[in-house]
Coordinates of C-alpha atoms in Angstrom, one line a residue:
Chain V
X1 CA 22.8 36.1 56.5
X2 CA 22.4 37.2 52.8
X3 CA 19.9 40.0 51.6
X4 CA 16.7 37.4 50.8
X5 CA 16.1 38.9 47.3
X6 CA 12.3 39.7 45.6
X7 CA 10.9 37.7 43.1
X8 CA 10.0 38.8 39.7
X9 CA 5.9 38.6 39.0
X10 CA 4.5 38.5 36.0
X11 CA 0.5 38.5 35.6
X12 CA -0.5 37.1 32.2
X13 CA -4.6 37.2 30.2
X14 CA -5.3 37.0 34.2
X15 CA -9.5 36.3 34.7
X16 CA -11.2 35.1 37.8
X17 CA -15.0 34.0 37.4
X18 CA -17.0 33.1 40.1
X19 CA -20.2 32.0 38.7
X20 CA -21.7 34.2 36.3
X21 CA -19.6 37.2 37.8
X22 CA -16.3 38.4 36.1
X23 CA -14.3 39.8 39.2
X24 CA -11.0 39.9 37.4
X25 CA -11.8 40.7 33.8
X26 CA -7.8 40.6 32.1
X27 CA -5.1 41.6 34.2
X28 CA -1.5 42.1 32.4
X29 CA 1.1 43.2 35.7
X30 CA 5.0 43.1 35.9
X31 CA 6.4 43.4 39.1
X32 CA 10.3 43.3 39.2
X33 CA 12.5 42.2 41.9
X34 CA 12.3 44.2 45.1
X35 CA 9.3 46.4 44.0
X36 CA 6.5 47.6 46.2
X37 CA 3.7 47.7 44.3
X38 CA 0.6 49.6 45.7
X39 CA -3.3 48.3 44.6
X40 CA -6.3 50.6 44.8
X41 CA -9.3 50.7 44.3
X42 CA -13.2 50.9 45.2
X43 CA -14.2 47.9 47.5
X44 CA -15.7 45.2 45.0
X45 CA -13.1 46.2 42.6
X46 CA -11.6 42.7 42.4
X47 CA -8.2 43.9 44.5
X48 CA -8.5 41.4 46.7
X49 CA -9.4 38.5 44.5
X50 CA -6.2 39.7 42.4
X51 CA -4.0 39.0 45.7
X52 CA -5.7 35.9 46.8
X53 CA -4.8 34.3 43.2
X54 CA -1.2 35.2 43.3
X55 CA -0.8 33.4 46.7
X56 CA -2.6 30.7 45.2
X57 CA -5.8 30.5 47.0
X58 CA -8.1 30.9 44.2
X59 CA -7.4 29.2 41.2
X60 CA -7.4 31.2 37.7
X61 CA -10.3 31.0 35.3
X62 CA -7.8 32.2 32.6
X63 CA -3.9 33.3 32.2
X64 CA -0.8 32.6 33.6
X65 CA 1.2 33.6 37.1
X66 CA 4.9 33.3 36.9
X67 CA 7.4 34.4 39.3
X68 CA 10.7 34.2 38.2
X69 CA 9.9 33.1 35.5
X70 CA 8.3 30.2 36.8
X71 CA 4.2 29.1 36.4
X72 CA 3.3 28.6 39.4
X73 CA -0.2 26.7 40.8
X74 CA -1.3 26.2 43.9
X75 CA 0.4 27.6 47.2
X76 CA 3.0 28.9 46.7
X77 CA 5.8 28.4 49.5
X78 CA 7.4 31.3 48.8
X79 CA 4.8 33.9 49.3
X80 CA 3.6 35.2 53.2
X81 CA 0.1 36.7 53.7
X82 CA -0.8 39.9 55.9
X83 CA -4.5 39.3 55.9
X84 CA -6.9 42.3 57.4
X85 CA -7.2 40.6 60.5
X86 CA -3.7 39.1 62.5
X87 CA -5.3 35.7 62.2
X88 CA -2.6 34.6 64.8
X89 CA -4.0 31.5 66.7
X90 CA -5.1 32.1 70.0
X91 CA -3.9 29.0 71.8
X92 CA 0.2 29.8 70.8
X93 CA 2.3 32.0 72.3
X94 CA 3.7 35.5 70.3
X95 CA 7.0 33.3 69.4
X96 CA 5.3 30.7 68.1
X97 CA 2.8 32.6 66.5
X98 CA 5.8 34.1 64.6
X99 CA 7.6 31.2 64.7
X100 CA 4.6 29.3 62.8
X101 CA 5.7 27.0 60.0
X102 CA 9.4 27.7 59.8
X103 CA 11.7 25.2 59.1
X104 CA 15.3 24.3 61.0
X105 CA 17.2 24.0 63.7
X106 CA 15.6 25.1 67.4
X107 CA 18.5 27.5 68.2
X108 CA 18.2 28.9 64.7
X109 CA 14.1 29.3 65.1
X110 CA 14.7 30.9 68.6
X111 CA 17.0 33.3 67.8
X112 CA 15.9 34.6 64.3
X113 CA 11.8 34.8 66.1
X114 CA 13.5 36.8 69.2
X115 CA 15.3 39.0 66.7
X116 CA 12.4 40.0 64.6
X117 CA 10.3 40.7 67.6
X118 CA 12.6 43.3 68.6
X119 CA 12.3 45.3 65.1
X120 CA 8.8 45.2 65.7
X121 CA 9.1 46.0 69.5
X122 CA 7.4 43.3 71.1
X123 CA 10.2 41.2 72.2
X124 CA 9.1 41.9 75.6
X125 CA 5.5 40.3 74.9
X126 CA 7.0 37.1 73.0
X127 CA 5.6 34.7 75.9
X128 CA 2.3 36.6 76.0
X129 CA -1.3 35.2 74.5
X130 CA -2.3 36.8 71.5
X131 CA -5.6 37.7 74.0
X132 CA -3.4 39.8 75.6
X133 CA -2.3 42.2 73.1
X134 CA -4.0 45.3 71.7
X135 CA -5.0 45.7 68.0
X136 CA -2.1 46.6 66.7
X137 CA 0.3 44.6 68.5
X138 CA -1.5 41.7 66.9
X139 CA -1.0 43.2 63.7
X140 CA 3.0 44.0 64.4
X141 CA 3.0 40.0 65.6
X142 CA 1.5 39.5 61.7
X143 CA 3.8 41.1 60.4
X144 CA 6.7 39.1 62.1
X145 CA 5.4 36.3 61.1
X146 CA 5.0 37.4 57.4
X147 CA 8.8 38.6 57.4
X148 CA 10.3 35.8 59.5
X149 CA 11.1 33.4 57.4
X150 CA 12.3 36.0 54.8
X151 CA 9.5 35.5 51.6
X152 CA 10.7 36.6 48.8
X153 CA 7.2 38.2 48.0
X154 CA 4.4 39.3 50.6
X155 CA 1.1 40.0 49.9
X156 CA -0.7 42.8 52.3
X157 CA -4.6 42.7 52.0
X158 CA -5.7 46.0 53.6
X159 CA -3.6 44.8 56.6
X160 CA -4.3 47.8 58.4
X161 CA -7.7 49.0 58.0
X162 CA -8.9 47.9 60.8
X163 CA -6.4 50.2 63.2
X164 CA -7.0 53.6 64.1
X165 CA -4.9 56.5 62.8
X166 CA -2.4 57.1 64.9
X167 CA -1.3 53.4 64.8
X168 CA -1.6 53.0 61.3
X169 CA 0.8 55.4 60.4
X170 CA 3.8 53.7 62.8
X171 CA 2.8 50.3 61.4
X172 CA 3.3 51.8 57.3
X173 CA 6.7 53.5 58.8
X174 CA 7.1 50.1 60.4
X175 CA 6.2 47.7 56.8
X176 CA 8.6 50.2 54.9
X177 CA 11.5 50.2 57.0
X178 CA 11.3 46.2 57.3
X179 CA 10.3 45.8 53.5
X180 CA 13.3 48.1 52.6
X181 CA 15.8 46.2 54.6
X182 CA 14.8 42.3 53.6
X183 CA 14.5 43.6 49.5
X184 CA 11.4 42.0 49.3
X185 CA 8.9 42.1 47.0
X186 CA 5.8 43.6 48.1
X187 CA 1.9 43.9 46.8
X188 CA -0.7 45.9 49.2
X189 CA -4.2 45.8 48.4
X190 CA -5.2 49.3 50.5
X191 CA -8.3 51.2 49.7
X192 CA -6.4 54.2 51.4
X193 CA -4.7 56.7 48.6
X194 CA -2.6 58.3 51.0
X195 CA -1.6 54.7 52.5
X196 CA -0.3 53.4 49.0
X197 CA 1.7 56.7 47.9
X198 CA 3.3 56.9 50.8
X199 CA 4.5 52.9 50.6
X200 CA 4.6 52.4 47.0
X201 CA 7.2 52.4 44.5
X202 CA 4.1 51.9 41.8
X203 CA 0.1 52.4 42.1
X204 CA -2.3 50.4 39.8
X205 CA -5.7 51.6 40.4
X206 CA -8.1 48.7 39.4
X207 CA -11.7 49.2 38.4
X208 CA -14.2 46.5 37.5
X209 CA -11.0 44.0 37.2
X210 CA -8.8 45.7 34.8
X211 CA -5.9 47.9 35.3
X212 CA -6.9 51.5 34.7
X213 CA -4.1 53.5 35.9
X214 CA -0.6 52.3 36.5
X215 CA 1.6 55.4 38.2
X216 CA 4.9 55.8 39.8
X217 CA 5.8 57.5 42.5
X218 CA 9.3 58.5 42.1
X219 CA 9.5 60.5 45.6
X220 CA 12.3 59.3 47.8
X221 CA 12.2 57.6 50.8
X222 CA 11.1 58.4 54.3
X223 CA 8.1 60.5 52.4
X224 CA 6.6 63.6 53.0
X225 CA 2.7 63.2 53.6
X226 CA 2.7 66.8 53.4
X227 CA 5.4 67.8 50.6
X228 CA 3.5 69.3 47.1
X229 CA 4.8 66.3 45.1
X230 CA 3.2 63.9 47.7
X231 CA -0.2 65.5 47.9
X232 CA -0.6 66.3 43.6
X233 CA 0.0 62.6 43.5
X234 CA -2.6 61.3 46.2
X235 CA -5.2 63.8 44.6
X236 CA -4.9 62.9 40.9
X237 CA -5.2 59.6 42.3
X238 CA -8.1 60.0 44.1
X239 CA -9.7 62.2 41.5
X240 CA -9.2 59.8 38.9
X241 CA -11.2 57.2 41.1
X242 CA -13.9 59.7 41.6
X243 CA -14.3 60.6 38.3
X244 CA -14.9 57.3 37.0
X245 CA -17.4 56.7 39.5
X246 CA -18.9 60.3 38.6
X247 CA -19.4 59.3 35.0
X248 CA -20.7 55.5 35.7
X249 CA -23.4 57.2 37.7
X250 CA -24.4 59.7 35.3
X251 CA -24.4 57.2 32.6
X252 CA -26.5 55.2 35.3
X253 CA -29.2 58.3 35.1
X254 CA -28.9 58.6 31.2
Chain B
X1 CA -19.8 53.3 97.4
X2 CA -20.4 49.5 97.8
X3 CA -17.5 48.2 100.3
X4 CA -19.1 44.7 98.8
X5 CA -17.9 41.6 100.8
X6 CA -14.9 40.5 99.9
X7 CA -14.8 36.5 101.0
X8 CA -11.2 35.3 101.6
X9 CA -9.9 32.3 99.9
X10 CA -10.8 29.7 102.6
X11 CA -13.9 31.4 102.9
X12 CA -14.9 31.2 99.0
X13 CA -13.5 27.4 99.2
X14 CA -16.3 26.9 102.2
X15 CA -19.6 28.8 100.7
X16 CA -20.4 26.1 97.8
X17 CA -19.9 23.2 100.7
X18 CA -21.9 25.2 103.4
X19 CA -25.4 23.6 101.9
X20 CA -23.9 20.3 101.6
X21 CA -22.6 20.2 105.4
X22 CA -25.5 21.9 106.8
X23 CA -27.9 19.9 105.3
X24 CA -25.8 16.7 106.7
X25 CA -26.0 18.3 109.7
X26 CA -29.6 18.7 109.8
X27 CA -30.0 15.5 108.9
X28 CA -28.0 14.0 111.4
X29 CA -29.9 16.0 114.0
X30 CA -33.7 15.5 112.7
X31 CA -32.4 11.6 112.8
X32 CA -30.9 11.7 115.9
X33 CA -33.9 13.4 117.8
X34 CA -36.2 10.4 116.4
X35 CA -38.0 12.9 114.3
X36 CA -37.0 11.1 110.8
X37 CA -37.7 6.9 111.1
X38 CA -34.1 5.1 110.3
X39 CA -36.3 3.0 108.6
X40 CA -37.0 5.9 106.2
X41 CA -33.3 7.5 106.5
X42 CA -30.8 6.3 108.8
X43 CA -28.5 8.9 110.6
X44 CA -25.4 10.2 108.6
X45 CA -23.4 8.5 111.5
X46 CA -25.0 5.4 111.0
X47 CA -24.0 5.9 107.3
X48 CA -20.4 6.6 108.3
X49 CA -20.2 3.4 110.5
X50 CA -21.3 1.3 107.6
X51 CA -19.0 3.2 105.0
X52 CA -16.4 1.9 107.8
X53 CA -17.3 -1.6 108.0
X54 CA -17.7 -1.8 104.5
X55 CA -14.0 -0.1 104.1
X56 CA -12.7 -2.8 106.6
X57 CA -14.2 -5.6 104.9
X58 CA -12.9 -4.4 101.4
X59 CA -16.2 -4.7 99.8
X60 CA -16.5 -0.7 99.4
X61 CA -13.1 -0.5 97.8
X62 CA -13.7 -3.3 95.5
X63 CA -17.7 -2.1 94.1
X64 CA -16.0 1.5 94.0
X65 CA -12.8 0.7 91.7
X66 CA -15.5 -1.9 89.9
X67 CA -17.8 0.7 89.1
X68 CA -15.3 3.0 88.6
X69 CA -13.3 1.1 85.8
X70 CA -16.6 0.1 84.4
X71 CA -17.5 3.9 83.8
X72 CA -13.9 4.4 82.3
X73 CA -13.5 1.6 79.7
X74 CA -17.2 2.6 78.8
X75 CA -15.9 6.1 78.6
X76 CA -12.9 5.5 76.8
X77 CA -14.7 3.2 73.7
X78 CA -17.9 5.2 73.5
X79 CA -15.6 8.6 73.3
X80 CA -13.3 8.0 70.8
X81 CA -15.4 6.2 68.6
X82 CA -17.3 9.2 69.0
X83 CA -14.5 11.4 68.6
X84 CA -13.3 9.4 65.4
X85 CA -16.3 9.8 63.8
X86 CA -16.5 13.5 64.6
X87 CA -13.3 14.4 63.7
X88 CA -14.1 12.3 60.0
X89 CA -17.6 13.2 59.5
X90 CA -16.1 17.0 60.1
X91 CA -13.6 16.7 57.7
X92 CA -15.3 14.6 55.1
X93 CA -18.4 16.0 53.8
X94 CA -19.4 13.2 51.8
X95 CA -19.1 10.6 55.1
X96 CA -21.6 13.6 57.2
X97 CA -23.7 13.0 54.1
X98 CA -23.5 9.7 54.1
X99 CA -23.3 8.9 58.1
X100 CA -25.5 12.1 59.5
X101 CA -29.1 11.2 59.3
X102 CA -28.3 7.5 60.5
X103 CA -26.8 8.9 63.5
X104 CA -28.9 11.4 64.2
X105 CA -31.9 9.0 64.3
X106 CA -30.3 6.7 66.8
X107 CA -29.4 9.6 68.7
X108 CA -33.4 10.2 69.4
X109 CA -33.5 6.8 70.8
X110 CA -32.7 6.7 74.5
X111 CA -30.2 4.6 75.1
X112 CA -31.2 3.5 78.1
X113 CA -34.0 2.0 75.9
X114 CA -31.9 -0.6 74.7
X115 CA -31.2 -2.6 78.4
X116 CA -33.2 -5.2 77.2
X117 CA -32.0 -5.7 74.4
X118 CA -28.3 -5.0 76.0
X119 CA -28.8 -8.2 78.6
X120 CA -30.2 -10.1 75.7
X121 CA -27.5 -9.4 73.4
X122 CA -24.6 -9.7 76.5
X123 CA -26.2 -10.9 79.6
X124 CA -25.6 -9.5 82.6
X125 CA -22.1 -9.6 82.8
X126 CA -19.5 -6.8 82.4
X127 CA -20.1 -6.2 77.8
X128 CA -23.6 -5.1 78.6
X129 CA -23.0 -2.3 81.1
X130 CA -19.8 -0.9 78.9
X131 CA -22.1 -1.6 75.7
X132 CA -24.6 0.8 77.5
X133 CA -22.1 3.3 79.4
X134 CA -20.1 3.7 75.5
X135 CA -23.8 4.6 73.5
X136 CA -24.3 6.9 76.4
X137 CA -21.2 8.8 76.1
X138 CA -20.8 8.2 72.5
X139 CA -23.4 10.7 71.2
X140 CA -22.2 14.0 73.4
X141 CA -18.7 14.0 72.2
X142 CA -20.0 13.0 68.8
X143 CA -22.0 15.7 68.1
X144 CA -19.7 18.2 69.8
X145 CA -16.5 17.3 68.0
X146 CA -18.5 17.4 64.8
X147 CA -19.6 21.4 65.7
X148 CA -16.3 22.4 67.3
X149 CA -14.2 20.9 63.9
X150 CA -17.0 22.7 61.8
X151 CA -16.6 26.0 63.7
X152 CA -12.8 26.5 63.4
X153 CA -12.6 29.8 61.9
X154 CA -11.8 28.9 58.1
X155 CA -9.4 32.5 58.1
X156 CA -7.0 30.3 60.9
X157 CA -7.0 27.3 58.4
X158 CA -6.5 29.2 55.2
X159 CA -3.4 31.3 56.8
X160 CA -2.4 27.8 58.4
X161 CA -1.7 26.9 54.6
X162 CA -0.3 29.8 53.3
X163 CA 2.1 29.4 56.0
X164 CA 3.2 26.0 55.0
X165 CA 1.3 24.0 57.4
X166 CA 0.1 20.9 55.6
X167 CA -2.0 17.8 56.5
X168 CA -1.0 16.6 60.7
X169 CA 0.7 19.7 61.3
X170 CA -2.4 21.8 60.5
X171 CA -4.7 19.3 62.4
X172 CA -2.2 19.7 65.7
X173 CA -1.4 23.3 65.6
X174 CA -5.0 24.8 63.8
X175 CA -8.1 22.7 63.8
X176 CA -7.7 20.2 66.7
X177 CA -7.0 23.2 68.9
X178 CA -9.8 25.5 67.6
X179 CA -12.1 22.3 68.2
X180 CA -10.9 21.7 71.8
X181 CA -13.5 23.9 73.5
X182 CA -16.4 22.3 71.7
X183 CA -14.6 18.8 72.3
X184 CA -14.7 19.6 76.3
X185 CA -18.3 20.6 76.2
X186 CA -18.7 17.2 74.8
X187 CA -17.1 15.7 77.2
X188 CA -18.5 17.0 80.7
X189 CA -21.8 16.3 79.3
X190 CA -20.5 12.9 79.0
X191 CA -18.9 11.9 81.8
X192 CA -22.6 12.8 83.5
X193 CA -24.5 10.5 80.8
X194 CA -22.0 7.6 82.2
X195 CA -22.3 8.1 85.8
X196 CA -26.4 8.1 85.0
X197 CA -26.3 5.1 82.7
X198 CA -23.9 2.9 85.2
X199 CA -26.2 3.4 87.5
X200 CA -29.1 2.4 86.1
X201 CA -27.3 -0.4 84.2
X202 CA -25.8 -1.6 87.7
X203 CA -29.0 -1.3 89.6
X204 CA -30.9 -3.2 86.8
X205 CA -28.6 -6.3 86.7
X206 CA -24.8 -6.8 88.1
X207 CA -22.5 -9.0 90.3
X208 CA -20.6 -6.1 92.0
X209 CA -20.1 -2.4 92.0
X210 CA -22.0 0.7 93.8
X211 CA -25.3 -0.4 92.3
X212 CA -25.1 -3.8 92.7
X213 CA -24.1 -2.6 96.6
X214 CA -27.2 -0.7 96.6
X215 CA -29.8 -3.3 95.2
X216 CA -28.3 -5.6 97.7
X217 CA -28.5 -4.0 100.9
X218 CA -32.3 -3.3 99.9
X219 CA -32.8 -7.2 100.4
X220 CA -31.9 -6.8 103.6
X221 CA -33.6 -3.4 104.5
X222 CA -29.8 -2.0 104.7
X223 CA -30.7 1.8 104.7
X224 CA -27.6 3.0 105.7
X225 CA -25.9 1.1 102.7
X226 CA -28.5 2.6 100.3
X227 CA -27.9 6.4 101.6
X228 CA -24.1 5.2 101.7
X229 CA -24.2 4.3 98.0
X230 CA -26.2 7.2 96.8
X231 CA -23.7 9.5 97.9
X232 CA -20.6 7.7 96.5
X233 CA -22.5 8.2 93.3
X234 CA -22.9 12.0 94.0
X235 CA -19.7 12.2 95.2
X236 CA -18.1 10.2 91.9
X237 CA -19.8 12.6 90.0
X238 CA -18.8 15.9 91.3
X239 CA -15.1 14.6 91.2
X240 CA -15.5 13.6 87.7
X241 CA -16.8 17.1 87.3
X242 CA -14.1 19.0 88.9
X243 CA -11.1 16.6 86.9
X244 CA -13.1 17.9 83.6
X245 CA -13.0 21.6 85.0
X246 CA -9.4 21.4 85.6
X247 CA -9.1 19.4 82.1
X248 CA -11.0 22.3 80.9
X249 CA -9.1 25.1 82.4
X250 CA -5.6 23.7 81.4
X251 CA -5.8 23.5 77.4
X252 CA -8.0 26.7 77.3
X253 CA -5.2 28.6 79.3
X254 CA -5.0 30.7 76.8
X255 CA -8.3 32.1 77.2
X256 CA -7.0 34.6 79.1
X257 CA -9.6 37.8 80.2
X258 CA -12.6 36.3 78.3

């Protein structure tokens, strides 16, 4: 069982037009191997457009997407999706939810599903309905069946905005520890600031569909929500999202 | 506090039948008392007796297994050419464009409409009744795959592909299911359009079967046999019913607390 390693993204002259709208304007991005790369923004931003071209479910306007090296078009095989919702199907049980479009041997399905219900801890519910479980079980089910069949990169679109507070904070402790493990490469749309510094190795804040701020966050793992480091970062962060707005909307007045 | 009555299950199994029975009952009591003419309904023991000699004779078995193949066969071409056509016309945009308004307008034409033209086209033998039992059903299960394949939820379908499901595999595991409830809907209304229309097909013109049984036994003032065969047709329909319900209940098991 080797270490599934991360691709290597590379966003190119990137622009997405739907219509007469620009949503992605010209994106440049690097991503290396194993890199968790964290994607704010205000919603409208483009952020989610940006994700849903790199798994290939919008096709580009302009530029290139190459991972490893590689232009790649269409969907791409190698990629999972953590959508907002779970999106598991209703009518399959938790295992097969997870177990949904994996390849191989029964045994080898079986025992692999089994195992990565038990690092979410829900191996107990794996012949439950999905109807069954609460919000963020679904969600932990999504996230076994993103991480199953070891992707060499996952995309996360805001996968949990929708879950309260308490449960969000297990479920990012959850993602890092799993993330950490299987050396994938990770991108997570989020519109929470706290969400991405505490999860990413890298925040691109992006504004009107170009790149305005690209920071690191070189503050080791588990993080301290509440260490000075943690916070300074989060709040020039967030201040640097506020202030653009501020000056847009005074420009607006002018 | 309401203690609320709290029927048992042999008790919740009787209540929907206790109308049923206890209007037999009065029935076979007004009869029996010479208050109803058996001229205008004959006693429900009178009715049983015939059900009996008709059992004996093999007649009832034979217009019952008639009729009730008749209703299948009908069933089974008028459904999945509707289903067919549902399951293309949601898939295919350009064949709804094409197909849609031609099917819709022969949808407003009640089928039952068409018997003359049926017994012209077929005669009175067996195509005509199945000709008229498949239009019935087709339109119901038409119409209802065509909604239920155009309400799967398109976030199923499009993490369906990101997950590597392509082509039959995303039909079988994603869209057929998320269509199935729709489908069923189709389907019970169905299977009561092809009781209706074998009845009036087989009452109109046939050789054998329930209605044929019926239209017969009015020839020779038989009111027993025309009560008898009324309520084979009820009771046809409520079992077609309940085989639906349990259809129903078994692929939407998952529907669990809803």
């Amino acid at each position: 069982m080797g270490k599934a390693v991360g691709i290597h993204l590379e966003i190119r002259g990137l622009q997405k037009r739907f219509g007469e709208r620009l949503v992605i304007e010209n994106i440049d991005l690097q991503v290396r191997e194993g890199e968790f790369v964290a994607i704010v923004g205000r919603s409208g931003c483009g952020k989610s457009t940006l994700l849903r071209l790199i798994a290939g479910l919008e096709t580009p306007t302009e530029g290139k997407i190459t991972q490893d090296n590689i232009w790649v078009q269409g969907i791409n095989p190698a990629v999972r999706v953590m959508f907002q919702e779970p999106r598991l199907l209703p009518w399959q049980k938790v295992s097969d939810n997870v177990a949904l479009g994996m390849d191989g041997k029964t045994e080898d399905i079986e025992e692999r599903t089994s195992q990565i219900l038990q690092q979410v801890g829900l191996e107990d519910y794996k012949d439950e309905w999905p109807a069954v479980l609460s919000g963020g079980q679904r969600q932990r089910v999504a996230l076994a069946r993103a991480l199953v069949s070891r992707p060499r990169l996952l995309l996360l679109d805001e996968p949990l905005g929708a879950l309260d507070a308490l449960t969000r904070i297990e479920m990012q402790q959850l993602i890092e520890k799993l993330l950490q493990k299987q050396g994938t490469t990770a991108l997570l749309v989020t519109h929470d600031v706290e969400e991405a510094v505490a999860l990413a190795d890298r925040v691109i804040l992006l504004e009107e569909g170009e790149i305005t701020l690209d920071l690191p966050i070189p503050l080791p793992r588990p993080r301290q929500r509440n260490s000075t480091k943690f916070v300074s970062l989060a709040g020039r962060i967030l201040d640097r999202i506020m202030q653009t707005s501020a000056n847009e909307s005074s420009r607006q007045v002018l | 506090m309401t203690s609320g009555f709290r029927p048992g299950r042999t008790v919740k199994f009787m209540i929907p039948w206790s109308v049923p029975v206890g209007l037999v009952i009065l029935w076979q009591l007004l009869a029996h008392f010479g208050w109803i003419s058996s001229r205008i309904l004959p006693e429900p023991a009178g009715v049983i007796q015939s059900a009996i000699r008709l059992t004996e004779s093999g007649d009832l078995l034979r217009y019952i297994s008639d009729s009730t193949s008749r209703a299948l066969v009908g069933l089974v071409i008028g459904g999945s050419i509707g289903l067919v056509l549902g399951f293309f016309n949601g898939f295919f945009p350009v064949a709804e464009k094409l197909l849609d308004t031609t099917i819709q307008m022969l949808r407003n034409i009640p089928h039952l409409a068409l018997i003359p033209v049926a017994i012209l086209w077929f005669g009175i033998g067996e195509e005509s009744k199945l000709f008229l039992v498949a239009l019935g059903v087709f339109f119901p299960l038409y119409l209802n795959t065509f909604h239920g394949i155009r309400s799967v939820d398109p976030g199923l379908i499009e993490m369906g592909k990101v997950y590597g499901l392509r082509g039959w595999t995303l039909f079988w595991k994603v869209i057929l299911p998320g269509a199935m409830p729709s489908i069923l809907v189709g389907l019970r209304y169905s299977l009561g359009i092809m009781w209706l229309t074998l009845i009036v097909a087989e009452t109109i013109s046939s050789d054998t079967g329930i209605g044929y049984m019926a239209m017969n036994a009015r020839e020779f003032m038989q009111m027993d046999v025309v009560v008898l065969s009324i309520l084979l047709y009820a009771l046809l329909g409520k079992l077609a019913d309940v085989l639906a319900k349990g259809l129903e209940s078994w692929c939407l098991r998952w529907r669990v607390n809803r």
